[in-house]
Amino acid sequence: MAGTMKAWRINELGKPPVMEEVPIPEPTFGEILIKMKGAGMCRTDLEVIDEGFITVPFEGPFTFGHENAGEVVKLGPGVDTVEVGQNVIVDTLHACGKCQYCLSGRDNFCEVASARGLKEDGGMAEYMIADAREVAPLGDLDPTEYVALADAGLSPYGAVQTAKPFIPNNGTAVVIGVGGLGFYCCQYLALTTSARVIVVNRSAEKMAKMVNYGADELVVLDDNAYDKIMELTDGKGVDAVFDFVGRDNTLELAAQITKGLGLISILGLGGGTLPVSWTTIKPGVMVRLTQGGTITD
């Protein structure tokens, strides 16, 4: 498809993105061209503008947009898994499909992965390119309503999936921080596990609504949070913690409340540290830095 398109691009770290006229990309083998219908924006994008994403070194220029959905308008050679006219949602991660992690189904840990809208061209443009194997058909769902599932929805879903072996029937899980991702996580736990869900958040007002979205207990993140959680669990602690904040105080709380053989899943990029030793966590606890979800997820 010849011609040009408008794209919102970042050219230099620390400077605002600019709208530019760029060539419409052409799909190569295994790729598809998507006419954009929705591209989400979140705090991550603001961090990229200011100082670069914490886990992805800045390598501009590129087009913004890491949560993307739209209509397939052209197929590259070798593509037979999607059709022109389908609405699809695009995985944020661009994995190689060939390394040991990709071949074992753990493509979210790809050795050479890139990230759309964070390191390579994303979807804040009229069109974007994606690998056909890294999109999921949306059917009759509206791309503008479901686009956030590409990242904000996928990351906590992947975290819950990998945490399930640690959560026994009628176990207990804690969600720290109920921004967008924590909001999704609470619902996934309620819908796909039998866990008792305890939500921890700094703002009591903000988390009050979570009782309508899967939360069984609400705990304010303050100096009494540990005592409250231990009281709720009869002093036993919890099976899994999902930390969507990632600061020193939340990581410390996670370590204190997770019982032996439990899981601490860290998704928040707050820059905190978690000392790991016999005196800081209980025996058998797994600490996992959770990164997105798999293509299968």
PDB file of C-alpha atoms in Angstrom:
ATOM      1  CA  MET A   1       0.000   0.000   0.000  1.00  0.00           C
ATOM      2  CA  ALA A   2       1.846   3.036  -1.274  1.00  0.00           C
ATOM      3  CA  GLY A   3       1.589   6.453   0.276  1.00  0.00           C
ATOM      4  CA  THR A   4       2.226   8.181   3.568  1.00  0.00           C
ATOM      5  CA  MET A   5       0.503   8.311   6.949  1.00  0.00           C
ATOM      6  CA  LYS A   6       0.504  10.389  10.093  1.00  0.00           C
ATOM      7  CA  ALA A   7       2.413   8.966  13.067  1.00  0.00           C
ATOM      8  CA  TRP A   8       3.100  10.294  16.587  1.00  0.00           C
ATOM      9  CA  ARG A   9       6.825   9.771  17.021  1.00  0.00           C
ATOM     10  CA  ILE A  10       9.495  10.301  19.641  1.00  0.00           C
ATOM     11  CA  ASN A  11      12.836  11.316  18.185  1.00  0.00           C
ATOM     12  CA  GLU A  12      14.848  12.322  21.228  1.00  0.00           C
ATOM     13  CA  LEU A  13      14.755  11.348  24.888  1.00  0.00           C
ATOM     14  CA  GLY A  14      13.236  14.023  27.109  1.00  0.00           C
ATOM     15  CA  LYS A  15      11.497  15.861  24.286  1.00  0.00           C
ATOM     16  CA  PRO A  16       7.775  15.690  23.433  1.00  0.00           C
ATOM     17  CA  PRO A  17       6.644  13.418  20.602  1.00  0.00           C
ATOM     18  CA  VAL A  18       5.802  15.058  17.296  1.00  0.00           C
ATOM     19  CA  MET A  19       3.272  14.269  14.583  1.00  0.00           C
ATOM     20  CA  GLU A  20       5.105  13.341  11.402  1.00  0.00           C
ATOM     21  CA  GLU A  21       4.285  12.186   7.907  1.00  0.00           C
ATOM     22  CA  VAL A  22       5.976   8.827   7.270  1.00  0.00           C
ATOM     23  CA  PRO A  23       5.680   6.081   4.629  1.00  0.00           C
ATOM     24  CA  ILE A  24       2.967   3.462   5.126  1.00  0.00           C
ATOM     25  CA  PRO A  25       4.894   0.275   6.001  1.00  0.00           C
ATOM     26  CA  GLU A  26       4.727  -2.801   3.792  1.00  0.00           C
ATOM     27  CA  PRO A  27       4.249  -6.252   5.381  1.00  0.00           C
ATOM     28  CA  THR A  28       6.998  -8.774   4.698  1.00  0.00           C
ATOM     29  CA  PHE A  29       6.933 -12.553   5.218  1.00  0.00           C
ATOM     30  CA  GLY A  30       4.728 -13.499   8.170  1.00  0.00           C
ATOM     31  CA  GLU A  31       3.572  -9.925   8.766  1.00  0.00           C
ATOM     32  CA  ILE A  32       0.281  -8.081   8.414  1.00  0.00           C
ATOM     33  CA  LEU A  33      -0.648  -4.444   7.910  1.00  0.00           C
ATOM     34  CA  ILE A  34      -3.215  -3.131  10.380  1.00  0.00           C
ATOM     35  CA  LYS A  35      -5.371  -0.027  10.031  1.00  0.00           C
ATOM     36  CA  MET A  36      -5.443   1.350  13.554  1.00  0.00           C
ATOM     37  CA  LYS A  37      -8.718   1.702  15.441  1.00  0.00           C
ATOM     38  CA  GLY A  38      -7.365   2.033  18.965  1.00  0.00           C
ATOM     39  CA  ALA A  39      -4.042   2.757  20.676  1.00  0.00           C
ATOM     40  CA  GLY A  40      -3.877   3.044  24.448  1.00  0.00           C
ATOM     41  CA  MET A  41      -1.699   5.444  26.399  1.00  0.00           C
ATOM     42  CA  CYS A  42      -0.573   4.943  29.972  1.00  0.00           C
ATOM     43  CA  ARG A  43       1.987   6.066  32.507  1.00  0.00           C
ATOM     44  CA  THR A  44       4.651   3.998  30.779  1.00  0.00           C
ATOM     45  CA  ASP A  45       4.454   6.255  27.730  1.00  0.00           C
ATOM     46  CA  LEU A  46       5.019   9.322  29.898  1.00  0.00           C
ATOM     47  CA  GLU A  47       8.083   7.662  31.424  1.00  0.00           C
ATOM     48  CA  VAL A  48       9.432   6.919  27.950  1.00  0.00           C
ATOM     49  CA  ILE A  49       9.105  10.586  27.017  1.00  0.00           C
ATOM     50  CA  ASP A  50      10.809  11.817  30.181  1.00  0.00           C
ATOM     51  CA  GLU A  51      13.619   9.341  30.749  1.00  0.00           C
ATOM     52  CA  GLY A  52      13.137   6.142  28.793  1.00  0.00           C
ATOM     53  CA  PHE A  53      11.362   3.000  29.949  1.00  0.00           C
ATOM     54  CA  ILE A  54      13.018   1.418  32.996  1.00  0.00           C
ATOM     55  CA  THR A  55      13.447  -2.021  31.382  1.00  0.00           C
ATOM     56  CA  VAL A  56      13.931  -0.981  27.742  1.00  0.00           C
ATOM     57  CA  PRO A  57      16.890   1.289  26.810  1.00  0.00           C
ATOM     58  CA  PHE A  58      15.855   4.165  24.551  1.00  0.00           C
ATOM     59  CA  GLU A  59      16.601   3.518  20.893  1.00  0.00           C
ATOM     60  CA  GLY A  60      14.617   6.171  19.030  1.00  0.00           C
ATOM     61  CA  PRO A  61      13.198   7.377  16.844  1.00  0.00           C
ATOM     62  CA  PHE A  62      10.028   5.279  16.835  1.00  0.00           C
ATOM     63  CA  THR A  63       6.246   5.602  16.788  1.00  0.00           C
ATOM     64  CA  PHE A  64       4.453   5.502  20.145  1.00  0.00           C
ATOM     65  CA  GLY A  65       1.694   3.059  21.070  1.00  0.00           C
ATOM     66  CA  HIS A  66       2.227  -0.240  22.931  1.00  0.00           C
ATOM     67  CA  GLU A  67      -1.471  -1.143  23.356  1.00  0.00           C
ATOM     68  CA  ASN A  68      -2.853  -1.573  19.864  1.00  0.00           C
ATOM     69  CA  ALA A  69      -5.866  -2.912  18.004  1.00  0.00           C
ATOM     70  CA  GLY A  70      -7.295  -2.469  14.541  1.00  0.00           C
ATOM     71  CA  GLU A  71      -8.398  -4.004  11.256  1.00  0.00           C
ATOM     72  CA  VAL A  72      -6.199  -6.220   9.086  1.00  0.00           C
ATOM     73  CA  VAL A  73      -5.963  -4.594   5.650  1.00  0.00           C
ATOM     74  CA  LYS A  74      -3.093  -6.469   4.004  1.00  0.00           C
ATOM     75  CA  LEU A  75      -1.333  -9.811   4.421  1.00  0.00           C
ATOM     76  CA  GLY A  76       2.343 -10.421   3.852  1.00  0.00           C
ATOM     77  CA  PRO A  77       3.603 -13.597   2.155  1.00  0.00           C
ATOM     78  CA  GLY A  78       3.043 -16.807   4.125  1.00  0.00           C
ATOM     79  CA  VAL A  79       0.200 -15.514   6.302  1.00  0.00           C
ATOM     80  CA  ASP A  80      -2.823 -17.813   6.564  1.00  0.00           C
ATOM     81  CA  THR A  81      -3.875 -17.451  10.215  1.00  0.00           C
ATOM     82  CA  VAL A  82      -5.764 -14.168   9.881  1.00  0.00           C
ATOM     83  CA  GLU A  83      -7.865 -12.604   7.154  1.00  0.00           C
ATOM     84  CA  VAL A  84      -8.231  -9.154   5.671  1.00  0.00           C
ATOM     85  CA  GLY A  85     -11.118  -7.385   7.388  1.00  0.00           C
ATOM     86  CA  GLN A  86     -10.619  -9.032  10.789  1.00  0.00           C
ATOM     87  CA  ASN A  87     -10.274  -6.882  13.896  1.00  0.00           C
ATOM     88  CA  VAL A  88      -7.251  -7.943  15.935  1.00  0.00           C
ATOM     89  CA  ILE A  89      -5.413  -6.973  19.104  1.00  0.00           C
ATOM     90  CA  VAL A  90      -1.612  -6.842  19.010  1.00  0.00           C
ATOM     91  CA  ASP A  91       0.837  -8.218  21.571  1.00  0.00           C
ATOM     92  CA  THR A  92       3.074  -5.469  22.946  1.00  0.00           C
ATOM     93  CA  LEU A  93       6.107  -7.728  22.948  1.00  0.00           C
ATOM     94  CA  HIS A  94       7.773  -8.540  19.631  1.00  0.00           C
ATOM     95  CA  ALA A  95       9.472 -11.885  20.252  1.00  0.00           C
ATOM     96  CA  CYS A  96      11.824 -13.680  17.874  1.00  0.00           C
ATOM     97  CA  GLY A  97       9.929 -16.975  17.841  1.00  0.00           C
ATOM     98  CA  LYS A  98      13.183 -18.936  17.622  1.00  0.00           C
ATOM     99  CA  CYS A  99      15.046 -18.813  20.957  1.00  0.00           C
ATOM    100  CA  GLN A 100      14.720 -21.415  23.713  1.00  0.00           C
ATOM    101  CA  TYR A 101      12.099 -19.372  25.553  1.00  0.00           C
ATOM    102  CA  CYS A 102       9.946 -18.735  22.492  1.00  0.00           C
ATOM    103  CA  LEU A 103      10.118 -22.379  21.446  1.00  0.00           C
ATOM    104  CA  SER A 104       9.031 -23.465  24.929  1.00  0.00           C
ATOM    105  CA  GLY A 105       5.995 -21.162  24.886  1.00  0.00           C
ATOM    106  CA  ARG A 106       7.511 -18.521  27.169  1.00  0.00           C
ATOM    107  CA  ASP A 107       7.902 -15.878  24.500  1.00  0.00           C
ATOM    108  CA  ASN A 108       7.433 -13.092  27.049  1.00  0.00           C
ATOM    109  CA  PHE A 109      10.989 -13.899  28.162  1.00  0.00           C
ATOM    110  CA  CYS A 110      12.414 -13.926  24.623  1.00  0.00           C
ATOM    111  CA  GLU A 111      16.191 -13.456  24.618  1.00  0.00           C
ATOM    112  CA  VAL A 112      16.121 -10.732  21.954  1.00  0.00           C
ATOM    113  CA  ALA A 113      12.603  -9.331  22.309  1.00  0.00           C
ATOM    114  CA  SER A 114      11.711  -5.830  21.281  1.00  0.00           C
ATOM    115  CA  ALA A 115       8.613  -3.907  22.344  1.00  0.00           C
ATOM    116  CA  ARG A 116       6.167  -2.140  20.072  1.00  0.00           C
ATOM    117  CA  GLY A 117       5.779   1.505  20.964  1.00  0.00           C
ATOM    118  CA  LEU A 118       8.628   1.339  23.475  1.00  0.00           C
ATOM    119  CA  LYS A 119      11.566   0.397  21.279  1.00  0.00           C
ATOM    120  CA  GLU A 120      10.181  -0.072  17.776  1.00  0.00           C
ATOM    121  CA  ASP A 121       7.239   1.415  15.893  1.00  0.00           C
ATOM    122  CA  GLY A 122       3.919   1.084  17.685  1.00  0.00           C
ATOM    123  CA  GLY A 123       0.338   1.913  16.864  1.00  0.00           C
ATOM    124  CA  MET A 124      -0.111   5.656  17.344  1.00  0.00           C
ATOM    125  CA  ALA A 125      -0.292   6.017  13.600  1.00  0.00           C
ATOM    126  CA  GLU A 126      -2.808   5.378  10.868  1.00  0.00           C
ATOM    127  CA  TYR A 127      -1.264   1.969  10.154  1.00  0.00           C
ATOM    128  CA  MET A 128       1.155  -0.427  11.819  1.00  0.00           C
ATOM    129  CA  ILE A 129       2.966  -3.679  11.043  1.00  0.00           C
ATOM    130  CA  ALA A 130       2.767  -6.766  13.265  1.00  0.00           C
ATOM    131  CA  ASP A 131       3.704 -10.429  13.043  1.00  0.00           C
ATOM    132  CA  ALA A 132       0.588 -12.473  12.297  1.00  0.00           C
ATOM    133  CA  ARG A 133       1.500 -14.911  15.082  1.00  0.00           C
ATOM    134  CA  GLU A 134       1.436 -12.073  17.624  1.00  0.00           C
ATOM    135  CA  VAL A 135      -2.140 -10.912  17.134  1.00  0.00           C
ATOM    136  CA  ALA A 136      -5.436 -12.288  18.424  1.00  0.00           C
ATOM    137  CA  PRO A 137      -8.770 -11.942  16.596  1.00  0.00           C
ATOM    138  CA  LEU A 138     -11.327  -9.781  18.406  1.00  0.00           C
ATOM    139  CA  GLY A 139     -14.377 -11.092  16.578  1.00  0.00           C
ATOM    140  CA  ASP A 140     -17.261  -8.688  17.107  1.00  0.00           C
ATOM    141  CA  LEU A 141     -15.595  -6.901  20.026  1.00  0.00           C
ATOM    142  CA  ASP A 142     -14.945  -3.176  19.621  1.00  0.00           C
ATOM    143  CA  PRO A 143     -11.159  -2.581  19.309  1.00  0.00           C
ATOM    144  CA  THR A 144     -11.453   0.824  20.971  1.00  0.00           C
ATOM    145  CA  GLU A 145     -12.947  -0.754  24.103  1.00  0.00           C
ATOM    146  CA  TYR A 146     -10.643  -3.767  24.385  1.00  0.00           C
ATOM    147  CA  VAL A 147      -7.306  -2.305  23.277  1.00  0.00           C
ATOM    148  CA  ALA A 148      -5.992  -2.007  26.864  1.00  0.00           C
ATOM    149  CA  LEU A 149      -6.043  -5.802  27.171  1.00  0.00           C
ATOM    150  CA  ALA A 150      -2.918  -5.848  24.989  1.00  0.00           C
ATOM    151  CA  ASP A 151      -0.758  -4.822  27.942  1.00  0.00           C
ATOM    152  CA  ALA A 152      -2.633  -3.541  31.001  1.00  0.00           C
ATOM    153  CA  GLY A 153      -4.897  -6.572  30.784  1.00  0.00           C
ATOM    154  CA  LEU A 154      -2.317  -9.126  29.655  1.00  0.00           C
ATOM    155  CA  SER A 155       0.361  -8.482  32.284  1.00  0.00           C
ATOM    156  CA  PRO A 156      -1.791  -9.250  35.348  1.00  0.00           C
ATOM    157  CA  TYR A 157      -3.447 -12.146  33.516  1.00  0.00           C
ATOM    158  CA  GLY A 158      -0.048 -13.695  32.865  1.00  0.00           C
ATOM    159  CA  ALA A 159       0.903 -13.100  36.498  1.00  0.00           C
ATOM    160  CA  VAL A 160      -2.219 -14.854  37.771  1.00  0.00           C
ATOM    161  CA  GLN A 161      -1.717 -17.785  35.408  1.00  0.00           C
ATOM    162  CA  THR A 162       1.836 -18.397  36.629  1.00  0.00           C
ATOM    163  CA  ALA A 163       0.758 -17.949  40.252  1.00  0.00           C
ATOM    164  CA  LYS A 164      -1.965 -20.598  40.224  1.00  0.00           C
ATOM    165  CA  PRO A 165       0.338 -23.469  41.302  1.00  0.00           C
ATOM    166  CA  PHE A 166       1.126 -21.466  44.455  1.00  0.00           C
ATOM    167  CA  ILE A 167      -2.494 -20.785  45.387  1.00  0.00           C
ATOM    168  CA  PRO A 168      -4.290 -23.807  46.872  1.00  0.00           C
ATOM    169  CA  ASN A 169      -8.049 -24.201  46.870  1.00  0.00           C
ATOM    170  CA  ASN A 170      -9.503 -21.498  49.097  1.00  0.00           C
ATOM    171  CA  GLY A 171      -6.050 -19.969  49.543  1.00  0.00           C
ATOM    172  CA  THR A 172      -5.350 -16.273  50.009  1.00  0.00           C
ATOM    173  CA  ALA A 173      -3.921 -13.749  47.558  1.00  0.00           C
ATOM    174  CA  VAL A 174      -3.021 -10.105  48.097  1.00  0.00           C
ATOM    175  CA  VAL A 175      -3.120  -7.398  45.430  1.00  0.00           C
ATOM    176  CA  ILE A 176      -1.073  -4.311  46.333  1.00  0.00           C
ATOM    177  CA  GLY A 177      -2.038  -1.227  44.338  1.00  0.00           C
ATOM    178  CA  VAL A 178      -5.294  -0.963  42.408  1.00  0.00           C
ATOM    179  CA  GLY A 179      -4.496   1.202  39.451  1.00  0.00           C
ATOM    180  CA  GLY A 180      -5.384  -0.234  36.056  1.00  0.00           C
ATOM    181  CA  LEU A 181      -3.315  -3.429  36.329  1.00  0.00           C
ATOM    182  CA  GLY A 182      -4.246  -4.163  39.919  1.00  0.00           C
ATOM    183  CA  PHE A 183      -7.893  -3.664  38.973  1.00  0.00           C
ATOM    184  CA  TYR A 184      -7.573  -6.358  36.312  1.00  0.00           C
ATOM    185  CA  CYS A 185      -5.632  -8.672  38.644  1.00  0.00           C
ATOM    186  CA  CYS A 186      -8.311  -8.588  41.312  1.00  0.00           C
ATOM    187  CA  GLN A 187     -10.940  -9.602  38.771  1.00  0.00           C
ATOM    188  CA  TYR A 188      -8.808 -12.388  37.282  1.00  0.00           C
ATOM    189  CA  LEU A 189      -8.221 -13.865  40.735  1.00  0.00           C
ATOM    190  CA  ALA A 190     -11.929 -13.764  41.511  1.00  0.00           C
ATOM    191  CA  LEU A 191     -12.933 -15.258  38.169  1.00  0.00           C
ATOM    192  CA  THR A 192     -10.293 -17.967  37.740  1.00  0.00           C
ATOM    193  CA  THR A 193      -9.320 -19.050  41.275  1.00  0.00           C
ATOM    194  CA  SER A 194     -11.020 -19.838  44.579  1.00  0.00           C
ATOM    195  CA  ALA A 195      -8.651 -17.513  46.440  1.00  0.00           C
ATOM    196  CA  ARG A 196      -9.754 -15.085  49.087  1.00  0.00           C
ATOM    197  CA  VAL A 197      -8.603 -11.754  47.656  1.00  0.00           C
ATOM    198  CA  ILE A 198      -7.221  -9.027  49.911  1.00  0.00           C
ATOM    199  CA  VAL A 199      -6.685  -5.648  48.265  1.00  0.00           C
ATOM    200  CA  VAL A 200      -4.107  -3.257  49.738  1.00  0.00           C
ATOM    201  CA  ASN A 201      -4.035   0.355  48.617  1.00  0.00           C
ATOM    202  CA  ARG A 202      -2.899   3.723  49.957  1.00  0.00           C
ATOM    203  CA  SER A 203      -6.230   5.388  49.209  1.00  0.00           C
ATOM    204  CA  ALA A 204      -9.193   3.825  51.006  1.00  0.00           C
ATOM    205  CA  GLU A 205     -11.573   5.829  48.847  1.00  0.00           C
ATOM    206  CA  LYS A 206     -10.047   4.570  45.613  1.00  0.00           C
ATOM    207  CA  MET A 207     -10.134   0.909  46.591  1.00  0.00           C
ATOM    208  CA  ALA A 208     -13.661   0.962  48.038  1.00  0.00           C
ATOM    209  CA  LYS A 209     -15.104   0.036  44.637  1.00  0.00           C
ATOM    210  CA  MET A 210     -13.011  -3.147  44.528  1.00  0.00           C
ATOM    211  CA  VAL A 211     -15.592  -5.022  46.609  1.00  0.00           C
ATOM    212  CA  ASN A 212     -17.654  -4.971  43.412  1.00  0.00           C
ATOM    213  CA  TYR A 213     -14.793  -6.424  41.374  1.00  0.00           C
ATOM    214  CA  GLY A 214     -13.632  -9.451  43.311  1.00  0.00           C
ATOM    215  CA  ALA A 215     -12.093  -8.122  46.530  1.00  0.00           C
ATOM    216  CA  ASP A 216     -13.056  -9.922  49.731  1.00  0.00           C
ATOM    217  CA  GLU A 217     -11.123  -7.665  52.114  1.00  0.00           C
ATOM    218  CA  LEU A 218      -9.734  -4.128  51.913  1.00  0.00           C
ATOM    219  CA  VAL A 219      -6.628  -2.993  53.794  1.00  0.00           C
ATOM    220  CA  VAL A 220      -5.205   0.528  53.805  1.00  0.00           C
ATOM    221  CA  LEU A 221      -1.494   0.674  53.021  1.00  0.00           C
ATOM    222  CA  ASP A 222      -0.176   2.236  56.224  1.00  0.00           C
ATOM    223  CA  ASP A 223       1.869   1.253  59.268  1.00  0.00           C
ATOM    224  CA  ASN A 224      -0.892  -1.127  60.377  1.00  0.00           C
ATOM    225  CA  ALA A 225      -1.214  -3.043  57.103  1.00  0.00           C
ATOM    226  CA  TYR A 226       0.931  -5.988  58.232  1.00  0.00           C
ATOM    227  CA  ASP A 227      -0.983  -6.443  61.487  1.00  0.00           C
ATOM    228  CA  LYS A 228      -4.321  -6.214  59.693  1.00  0.00           C
ATOM    229  CA  ILE A 229      -3.391  -8.833  57.089  1.00  0.00           C
ATOM    230  CA  MET A 230      -2.019 -11.224  59.696  1.00  0.00           C
ATOM    231  CA  GLU A 231      -5.222 -10.774  61.679  1.00  0.00           C
ATOM    232  CA  LEU A 232      -7.302 -11.582  58.590  1.00  0.00           C
ATOM    233  CA  THR A 233      -5.271 -14.762  57.989  1.00  0.00           C
ATOM    234  CA  ASP A 234      -5.174 -15.932  61.625  1.00  0.00           C
ATOM    235  CA  GLY A 235      -1.445 -15.249  61.707  1.00  0.00           C
ATOM    236  CA  LYS A 236      -0.674 -17.618  58.820  1.00  0.00           C
ATOM    237  CA  GLY A 237       0.112 -15.127  56.086  1.00  0.00           C
ATOM    238  CA  VAL A 238      -0.864 -15.407  52.423  1.00  0.00           C
ATOM    239  CA  ASP A 239      -0.079 -17.719  49.527  1.00  0.00           C
ATOM    240  CA  ALA A 240       0.634 -15.127  46.850  1.00  0.00           C
ATOM    241  CA  VAL A 241       1.238 -11.392  46.635  1.00  0.00           C
ATOM    242  CA  PHE A 242       0.946  -9.317  43.456  1.00  0.00           C
ATOM    243  CA  ASP A 243       2.783  -6.017  43.937  1.00  0.00           C
ATOM    244  CA  PHE A 244       1.767  -3.407  41.366  1.00  0.00           C
ATOM    245  CA  VAL A 245       3.674  -0.634  43.143  1.00  0.00           C
ATOM    246  CA  GLY A 246       7.190  -1.996  43.587  1.00  0.00           C
ATOM    247  CA  ARG A 247       8.478   0.459  46.186  1.00  0.00           C
ATOM    248  CA  ASP A 248      10.512  -0.362  49.274  1.00  0.00           C
ATOM    249  CA  ASN A 249       7.530  -0.317  51.615  1.00  0.00           C
ATOM    250  CA  THR A 250       5.309  -2.525  49.446  1.00  0.00           C
ATOM    251  CA  LEU A 251       8.076  -5.037  48.761  1.00  0.00           C
ATOM    252  CA  GLU A 252       8.834  -5.204  52.473  1.00  0.00           C
ATOM    253  CA  LEU A 253       5.166  -5.826  53.224  1.00  0.00           C
ATOM    254  CA  ALA A 254       5.011  -8.541  50.567  1.00  0.00           C
ATOM    255  CA  ALA A 255       8.005 -10.300  52.114  1.00  0.00           C
ATOM    256  CA  GLN A 256       6.513 -10.092  55.596  1.00  0.00           C
ATOM    257  CA  ILE A 257       3.091 -11.523  54.745  1.00  0.00           C
ATOM    258  CA  THR A 258       3.998 -14.285  52.256  1.00  0.00           C
ATOM    259  CA  LYS A 259       4.028 -17.705  53.883  1.00  0.00           C
ATOM    260  CA  GLY A 260       6.614 -20.410  53.177  1.00  0.00           C
ATOM    261  CA  LEU A 261       6.457 -21.862  49.637  1.00  0.00           C
ATOM    262  CA  GLY A 262       4.422 -18.834  48.607  1.00  0.00           C
ATOM    263  CA  LEU A 263       4.936 -16.431  45.712  1.00  0.00           C
ATOM    264  CA  ILE A 264       5.793 -12.740  45.471  1.00  0.00           C
ATOM    265  CA  SER A 265       4.985 -11.508  41.971  1.00  0.00           C
ATOM    266  CA  ILE A 266       6.444  -8.062  41.276  1.00  0.00           C
ATOM    267  CA  LEU A 267       4.855  -6.060  38.471  1.00  0.00           C
ATOM    268  CA  GLY A 268       5.244  -2.515  39.795  1.00  0.00           C
ATOM    269  CA  LEU A 269       8.171  -0.462  38.542  1.00  0.00           C
ATOM    270  CA  GLY A 270       8.479   1.767  41.600  1.00  0.00           C
ATOM    271  CA  GLY A 271      12.241   1.337  41.836  1.00  0.00           C
ATOM    272  CA  GLY A 272      12.231  -0.348  45.243  1.00  0.00           C
ATOM    273  CA  THR A 273      14.504  -3.154  46.376  1.00  0.00           C
ATOM    274  CA  LEU A 274      13.755  -6.407  48.155  1.00  0.00           C
ATOM    275  CA  PRO A 275      16.635  -7.876  50.181  1.00  0.00           C
ATOM    276  CA  VAL A 276      16.505 -11.669  49.925  1.00  0.00           C
ATOM    277  CA  SER A 277      17.920 -13.640  52.824  1.00  0.00           C
ATOM    278  CA  TRP A 278      16.892 -16.069  55.557  1.00  0.00           C
ATOM    279  CA  THR A 279      15.847 -13.117  57.706  1.00  0.00           C
ATOM    280  CA  THR A 280      13.736 -11.270  55.117  1.00  0.00           C
ATOM    281  CA  ILE A 281      11.615 -13.975  53.464  1.00  0.00           C
ATOM    282  CA  LYS A 282      10.347 -17.361  54.567  1.00  0.00           C
ATOM    283  CA  PRO A 283      11.818 -20.644  53.296  1.00  0.00           C
ATOM    284  CA  GLY A 284      10.663 -21.724  49.865  1.00  0.00           C
ATOM    285  CA  VAL A 285       9.235 -18.360  48.835  1.00  0.00           C
ATOM    286  CA  MET A 286       9.614 -17.616  45.132  1.00  0.00           C
ATOM    287  CA  VAL A 287      10.179 -14.018  44.054  1.00  0.00           C
ATOM    288  CA  ARG A 288       9.184 -13.481  40.432  1.00  0.00           C
ATOM    289  CA  LEU A 289       9.695 -10.421  38.243  1.00  0.00           C
ATOM    290  CA  THR A 290       6.642 -10.807  36.049  1.00  0.00           C
ATOM    291  CA  GLN A 291       6.907  -9.612  32.462  1.00  0.00           C
ATOM    292  CA  GLY A 292       3.728  -9.452  30.422  1.00  0.00           C
ATOM    293  CA  GLY A 293       2.108 -12.640  29.242  1.00  0.00           C
ATOM    294  CA  THR A 294       2.620 -15.224  26.538  1.00  0.00           C
ATOM    295  CA  ILE A 295       1.072 -15.178  23.073  1.00  0.00           C
ATOM    296  CA  THR A 296      -1.133 -18.041  24.254  1.00  0.00           C
ATOM    297  CA  ASP A 297      -2.351 -15.914  27.178  1.00  0.00           C
TER     298      ASP A 297
END
